[in-house]
Amino acid sequence: MWCSENWKDYELLDASDGERLERWGKYILVRPDPQIIWRDVARHSLWSRADGIYRRSSNGGGGWIKQKTPEYWDISYEHLGLKFRLKPMGFKHTGLFPEQAANWDWFSELIGKAGRPIKVLNLFAYTGGATLAAAKAGAQVVHVDASKGMVAMAKENAALSGLESAPIRYIVDDCKKFVEREIRRGNKYDAVIMDPPSYGRGPGGEVWKLEDSINEFVDLVSKVLSDDPLFFLINSYTTGLSPLTMSYILDLKVRAVYGGKIESGELGLRVTQTGAPLPCGASSRWTADK
C-alpha cells in the first residue's frame, strides 16, 4: 500500500460506522465511506464538533446536513509547494483526493530526475492535483477533463500554487475523443496519468463503464506515447477492478512494447486515532528502465 504521509493541512482523524472524520485545514468534516464497515469504534473527540457533515439518503444521493464551513477555503500540500481551493460539493466531494499525493510524490521525483523535457498527458484530470504536481516538477502538461467547472477549478489551483504561467494546456473535452484526435495529429507524450470514472456518459450519450472500457482505452492511449516514455499511471476507485487487473493491462499494452517495470497496489490514508491505513483506491504504475 502507498500511503500519503506528507500532508500537514489534511488529516484522517478517525473512521467508524461508514464515515470518515477528517481535518481539511482548520475545518472538520464527516463524510461517508462505504469501505468503513466496522462499527461502534469512533473514539476521536472531534466527531461531535464537525463543521460539515454529509449523509447519504436512503433513496440514493445525499447532501450536506450540516455545513458551517465557508463557501470555499484553501489548503497547502507543502511537501511539493502546492495549494488547493476546497469547495464542499454534491456527492460528498471537496475537490481534492488527498490519497493521490502518494502518486504526486512518486512521479514528481521521476520527472525531476529525467534530465530532459517531459510532456505529460493527464486524462480525467479533475481539479488538477496531478497536473500541478507534474508542472511543479518541470513538466509540460496537457490537462483534459469533460467538466468545464472542474477545469476552471484546476486553473484556480494553478494560480494559487504560483503556476498560472506554467506550460499547462487546459482542454475541456471527452478524453477518448481528444486522444483519437491526438493520434491523427501525431502528437506524442512522455508520460500519461489517467483517473477514469467508474461509470459515466459521454457528450453523445455514450456509456462508460470502467471494467468494460479500460482495456481498449489503455490500448488507445498507448498510441500517443513517445519513443522514450517515462511513466504511465492508472488510478481506479472501482472496487471491482483490482490493481493486478490494471497491472496486467499495462503489461500487455505498455511493458510488452517498451520494457520497464510495473508496480500495483492500494492507495491509503493513515487514520490518526488507530495508526492503521484506510484503503482509498488503487493505482498501477509503469516505469521505464533507467
Short mmCIF file of C-alpha atoms in Angstrom, two decimals:
data_model
loop_
_atom_site.label_atom_id
_atom_site.label_comp_id
_atom_site.label_asym_id
_atom_site.label_seq_id
_atom_site.Cartn_x
_atom_site.Cartn_y
_atom_site.Cartn_z
CA MET A 1 0.00 0.00 0.00
CA TRP A 2 1.15 3.51 -0.83
CA CYS A 3 0.14 5.96 1.92
CA SER A 4 0.24 9.73 1.63
CA GLU A 5 2.41 10.58 4.63
CA ASN A 6 3.44 14.18 3.86
CA TRP A 7 0.25 16.15 4.47
CA LYS A 8 0.11 18.85 7.15
CA ASP A 9 -3.17 20.53 6.13
CA TYR A 10 -5.09 17.25 5.76
CA GLU A 11 -5.61 14.54 8.39
CA LEU A 12 -7.84 11.47 8.56
CA LEU A 13 -8.64 11.67 12.25
CA ASP A 14 -10.91 8.64 12.74
CA ALA A 15 -13.07 6.15 10.84
CA SER A 16 -16.15 4.27 12.06
CA ASP A 17 -19.74 3.37 11.16
CA GLY A 18 -19.35 4.06 7.46
CA GLU A 19 -17.89 7.53 7.93
CA ARG A 20 -14.59 9.40 7.91
CA LEU A 21 -13.70 12.17 10.36
CA GLU A 22 -11.30 14.46 8.51
CA ARG A 23 -9.43 17.72 9.09
CA TRP A 24 -9.12 19.90 6.00
CA GLY A 25 -7.04 22.85 7.13
CA LYS A 26 -8.88 24.22 10.16
CA TYR A 27 -12.26 22.69 9.30
CA ILE A 28 -13.55 19.27 10.39
CA LEU A 29 -15.73 17.25 8.01
CA VAL A 30 -17.62 13.98 8.34
CA ARG A 31 -18.15 12.15 5.05
CA PRO A 32 -19.40 8.66 4.14
CA ASP A 33 -17.05 5.90 3.03
CA PRO A 34 -18.54 2.50 2.07
CA GLN A 35 -15.32 0.65 2.93
CA ILE A 36 -15.61 1.57 6.61
CA ILE A 37 -17.75 -1.42 7.59
CA TRP A 38 -16.64 -1.59 11.25
CA ARG A 39 -18.96 -0.12 13.86
CA ASP A 40 -19.00 1.42 17.32
CA VAL A 41 -15.28 2.21 17.43
CA ALA A 42 -15.47 6.00 16.98
CA ARG A 43 -13.19 7.50 19.62
CA HIS A 44 -11.92 10.89 18.50
CA SER A 45 -13.30 13.87 20.41
CA LEU A 46 -13.91 15.92 17.25
CA TRP A 47 -16.79 13.76 15.98
CA SER A 48 -19.21 15.98 17.90
CA ARG A 49 -17.58 19.20 16.70
CA ALA A 50 -17.66 18.72 12.92
CA ASP A 51 -18.08 21.84 10.80
CA GLY A 52 -19.63 19.88 7.95
CA ILE A 53 -21.50 16.56 7.75
CA TYR A 54 -22.51 14.80 4.55
CA ARG A 55 -25.07 12.00 4.81
CA ARG A 56 -26.35 9.53 2.28
CA SER A 57 -30.07 9.40 1.57
CA SER A 58 -31.97 6.12 1.81
CA ASN A 59 -33.41 6.97 -1.62
CA GLY A 60 -29.98 7.43 -3.18
CA GLY A 61 -27.77 10.50 -3.38
CA GLY A 62 -27.36 12.61 -0.27
CA GLY A 63 -26.38 16.07 0.89
CA TRP A 64 -24.67 18.22 3.49
CA ILE A 65 -26.93 18.15 6.56
CA LYS A 66 -24.56 20.47 8.42
CA GLN A 67 -22.28 23.00 6.77
CA LYS A 68 -20.63 25.64 8.92
CA THR A 69 -17.71 25.99 6.56
CA PRO A 70 -17.24 28.95 4.21
CA GLU A 71 -18.17 28.55 0.54
CA TYR A 72 -14.52 27.71 -0.10
CA TRP A 73 -11.15 27.72 1.66
CA ASP A 74 -7.57 26.89 0.75
CA ILE A 75 -5.10 24.28 1.98
CA SER A 76 -1.48 23.57 1.11
CA TYR A 77 0.49 20.48 0.23
CA GLU A 78 3.74 21.93 1.50
CA HIS A 79 5.82 18.90 0.51
CA LEU A 80 5.54 19.95 -3.16
CA GLY A 81 4.66 23.61 -2.66
CA LEU A 82 1.10 23.30 -3.96
CA LYS A 83 -2.15 24.98 -2.87
CA PHE A 84 -5.72 23.91 -3.47
CA ARG A 85 -9.13 25.54 -3.15
CA LEU A 86 -11.71 23.33 -1.44
CA LYS A 87 -15.44 23.56 -2.07
CA PRO A 88 -17.92 21.16 -0.43
CA MET A 89 -19.84 19.85 -3.42
CA GLY A 90 -22.53 17.33 -4.23
CA PHE A 91 -21.81 13.62 -3.82
CA LYS A 92 -19.59 14.37 -0.78
CA HIS A 93 -16.65 15.76 -2.79
CA THR A 94 -14.39 18.62 -1.71
CA GLY A 95 -12.45 18.99 -4.96
CA LEU A 96 -9.40 17.02 -3.81
CA PHE A 97 -8.41 13.39 -3.22
CA PRO A 98 -5.59 13.60 -0.63
CA GLU A 99 -4.52 9.96 -1.05
CA GLN A 100 -3.28 10.86 -4.55
CA ALA A 101 -0.37 12.78 -3.00
CA ALA A 102 1.49 9.45 -2.85
CA ASN A 103 1.39 9.36 -6.65
CA TRP A 104 2.29 13.06 -6.95
CA ASP A 105 5.44 12.44 -4.90
CA TRP A 106 6.33 9.38 -6.99
CA PHE A 107 6.10 10.90 -10.45
CA SER A 108 7.49 14.30 -9.35
CA GLU A 109 10.73 12.54 -8.49
CA LEU A 110 10.76 10.74 -11.85
CA ILE A 111 10.23 13.98 -13.76
CA GLY A 112 12.84 15.83 -11.73
CA LYS A 113 15.46 13.15 -12.36
CA ALA A 114 14.67 12.62 -16.06
CA GLY A 115 17.27 15.13 -17.20
CA ARG A 116 15.19 16.06 -20.26
CA PRO A 117 11.92 17.83 -21.11
CA ILE A 118 8.90 15.70 -20.21
CA LYS A 119 5.47 16.13 -21.77
CA VAL A 120 2.62 14.73 -19.67
CA LEU A 121 -0.95 13.89 -20.72
CA ASN A 122 -3.35 13.98 -17.75
CA LEU A 123 -6.73 12.44 -18.61
CA PHE A 124 -9.87 12.77 -16.47
CA ALA A 125 -7.74 15.42 -14.76
CA TYR A 126 -10.42 16.77 -12.36
CA THR A 127 -9.23 19.82 -10.37
CA GLY A 128 -5.60 19.44 -11.30
CA GLY A 129 -3.73 17.90 -8.38
CA ALA A 130 -1.62 15.67 -10.64
CA THR A 131 -1.34 18.39 -13.27
CA LEU A 132 0.13 20.87 -10.79
CA ALA A 133 2.50 18.31 -9.27
CA ALA A 134 3.85 17.43 -12.72
CA ALA A 135 4.16 21.09 -13.74
CA LYS A 136 5.88 21.96 -10.47
CA ALA A 137 8.41 19.20 -11.16
CA GLY A 138 9.19 20.82 -14.52
CA ALA A 139 6.94 19.01 -16.99
CA GLN A 140 4.80 20.41 -19.77
CA VAL A 141 1.23 19.19 -19.15
CA VAL A 142 -1.92 18.76 -21.22
CA HIS A 143 -4.87 18.65 -18.80
CA VAL A 144 -8.07 17.10 -20.17
CA ASP A 145 -11.46 16.82 -18.46
CA ALA A 146 -15.02 16.84 -19.79
CA SER A 147 -16.26 19.13 -16.99
CA LYS A 148 -15.86 22.85 -17.62
CA GLY A 149 -16.33 23.51 -13.90
CA MET A 150 -13.56 21.12 -12.86
CA VAL A 151 -11.15 22.65 -15.39
CA ALA A 152 -11.99 26.10 -14.00
CA MET A 153 -11.10 24.85 -10.51
CA ALA A 154 -7.83 23.44 -11.85
CA LYS A 155 -6.94 26.88 -13.19
CA GLU A 156 -7.76 28.40 -9.78
CA ASN A 157 -5.48 25.88 -8.10
CA ALA A 158 -2.70 26.66 -10.56
CA ALA A 159 -2.95 30.35 -9.74
CA LEU A 160 -2.91 29.63 -6.00
CA SER A 161 0.20 27.48 -6.49
CA GLY A 162 2.03 30.16 -8.48
CA LEU A 163 1.73 28.07 -11.65
CA GLU A 164 -0.57 30.31 -13.70
CA SER A 165 2.26 30.80 -16.22
CA ALA A 166 3.40 27.18 -16.20
CA PRO A 167 3.28 25.26 -19.52
CA ILE A 168 -0.16 23.75 -18.90
CA ARG A 169 -2.73 23.42 -21.66
CA TYR A 170 -6.29 23.04 -20.36
CA ILE A 171 -8.75 21.12 -22.55
CA VAL A 172 -12.49 20.70 -21.89
CA ASP A 173 -13.32 17.60 -23.92
CA ASP A 174 -14.24 13.94 -23.88
CA CYS A 175 -10.96 12.15 -23.13
CA LYS A 176 -11.42 9.37 -25.68
CA LYS A 177 -12.23 11.78 -28.50
CA PHE A 178 -9.29 14.01 -27.55
CA VAL A 179 -6.86 11.07 -27.64
CA GLU A 180 -8.22 9.96 -31.01
CA ARG A 181 -7.53 13.43 -32.40
CA GLU A 182 -4.03 13.47 -30.91
CA ILE A 183 -3.28 10.19 -32.68
CA ARG A 184 -4.41 11.68 -36.00
CA ARG A 185 -2.29 14.78 -35.36
CA GLY A 186 0.75 12.69 -34.50
CA ASN A 187 1.21 14.31 -31.07
CA LYS A 188 3.23 12.29 -28.58
CA TYR A 189 3.68 12.28 -24.78
CA ASP A 190 6.43 11.05 -22.49
CA ALA A 191 4.06 10.23 -19.64
CA VAL A 192 0.37 9.51 -19.10
CA ILE A 193 -1.76 9.93 -15.97
CA MET A 194 -5.35 8.74 -16.04
CA ASP A 195 -8.02 8.68 -13.35
CA PRO A 196 -11.09 7.36 -15.21
CA PRO A 197 -14.52 7.29 -13.56
CA SER A 198 -16.21 4.03 -12.68
CA TYR A 199 -19.26 4.96 -14.72
CA GLY A 200 -20.31 7.86 -16.88
CA ARG A 201 -21.79 9.10 -20.13
CA GLY A 202 -20.04 10.88 -22.95
CA PRO A 203 -21.37 14.07 -24.58
CA GLY A 204 -23.19 11.97 -27.19
CA GLY A 205 -24.78 9.71 -24.59
CA GLU A 206 -22.08 7.05 -24.86
CA VAL A 207 -21.95 4.83 -21.76
CA TRP A 208 -18.60 4.47 -20.00
CA LYS A 209 -18.23 1.53 -17.63
CA LEU A 210 -14.65 1.19 -16.48
CA GLU A 211 -14.44 -2.60 -16.36
CA ASP A 212 -15.72 -2.83 -19.93
CA SER A 213 -13.73 0.09 -21.34
CA ILE A 214 -10.33 0.21 -19.64
CA ASN A 215 -8.54 -2.33 -21.84
CA GLU A 216 -9.50 -0.62 -25.10
CA PHE A 217 -8.82 2.81 -23.63
CA VAL A 218 -5.30 1.97 -22.43
CA ASP A 219 -4.60 0.45 -25.84
CA LEU A 220 -5.77 3.69 -27.47
CA VAL A 221 -3.76 5.95 -25.15
CA SER A 222 -0.61 3.86 -25.59
CA LYS A 223 -0.57 5.05 -29.20
CA VAL A 224 0.31 8.61 -28.12
CA LEU A 225 3.39 7.54 -26.13
CA SER A 226 6.71 8.87 -27.37
CA ASP A 227 9.60 6.63 -28.41
CA ASP A 228 11.16 7.13 -24.96
CA PRO A 229 8.29 7.28 -22.43
CA LEU A 230 8.94 7.80 -18.73
CA PHE A 231 5.83 6.52 -16.91
CA PHE A 232 2.18 5.51 -17.26
CA LEU A 233 -0.13 5.78 -14.23
CA ILE A 234 -3.68 4.40 -13.95
CA ASN A 235 -5.83 5.21 -10.91
CA SER A 236 -9.07 3.47 -10.04
CA TYR A 237 -11.79 3.84 -7.41
CA THR A 238 -13.82 0.97 -8.87
CA THR A 239 -13.98 -1.84 -6.30
CA GLY A 240 -14.46 -4.50 -8.99
CA LEU A 241 -11.23 -3.56 -10.77
CA SER A 242 -8.23 -4.88 -8.85
CA PRO A 243 -4.74 -3.35 -9.03
CA LEU A 244 -3.45 -6.57 -10.58
CA THR A 245 -6.02 -6.36 -13.36
CA MET A 246 -4.76 -2.88 -14.24
CA SER A 247 -1.21 -4.21 -13.99
CA TYR A 248 -1.96 -6.97 -16.48
CA ILE A 249 -3.40 -4.48 -18.96
CA LEU A 250 -0.33 -2.25 -18.63
CA ASP A 251 1.85 -5.32 -19.13
CA LEU A 252 0.09 -6.16 -22.40
CA LYS A 253 -0.20 -2.64 -23.78
CA VAL A 254 2.89 -0.83 -22.49
CA ARG A 255 5.57 -3.04 -20.94
CA ALA A 256 5.44 -5.50 -23.86
CA VAL A 257 6.44 -2.64 -26.18
CA TYR A 258 8.75 -0.51 -24.03
CA GLY A 259 10.10 -2.87 -21.38
CA GLY A 260 10.34 -1.33 -17.92
CA LYS A 261 8.59 -2.42 -14.76
CA ILE A 262 5.09 -2.33 -13.26
CA GLU A 263 4.04 -1.86 -9.64
CA SER A 264 0.44 -2.05 -8.48
CA GLY A 265 -1.19 -1.57 -5.11
CA GLU A 266 -3.76 0.20 -3.00
CA LEU A 267 -3.62 3.86 -2.06
CA GLY A 268 -4.18 4.65 1.58
CA LEU A 269 -4.51 7.28 4.28
CA ARG A 270 -3.35 6.58 7.79
CA VAL A 271 -6.02 7.02 10.49
CA THR A 272 -4.65 9.17 13.32
CA GLN A 273 -6.78 7.54 16.02
CA THR A 274 -5.60 3.99 15.32
CA GLY A 275 -2.46 4.34 13.19
CA ALA A 276 -3.89 1.85 10.69
CA PRO A 277 -4.15 2.71 6.96
CA LEU A 278 -7.56 3.10 5.33
CA PRO A 279 -7.72 1.86 1.70
CA CYS A 280 -8.81 4.68 -0.60
CA GLY A 281 -8.37 3.40 -4.14
CA ALA A 282 -5.78 1.66 -6.27
CA SER A 283 -3.02 2.52 -8.72
CA SER A 284 -0.92 0.72 -11.29
CA ARG A 285 2.39 2.33 -12.28
CA TRP A 286 4.55 1.53 -15.29
CA THR A 287 8.06 3.00 -15.22
CA ALA A 288 10.72 2.86 -17.91
CA ASP A 289 14.06 1.20 -17.23
CA LYS A 290 16.56 3.93 -16.42
#
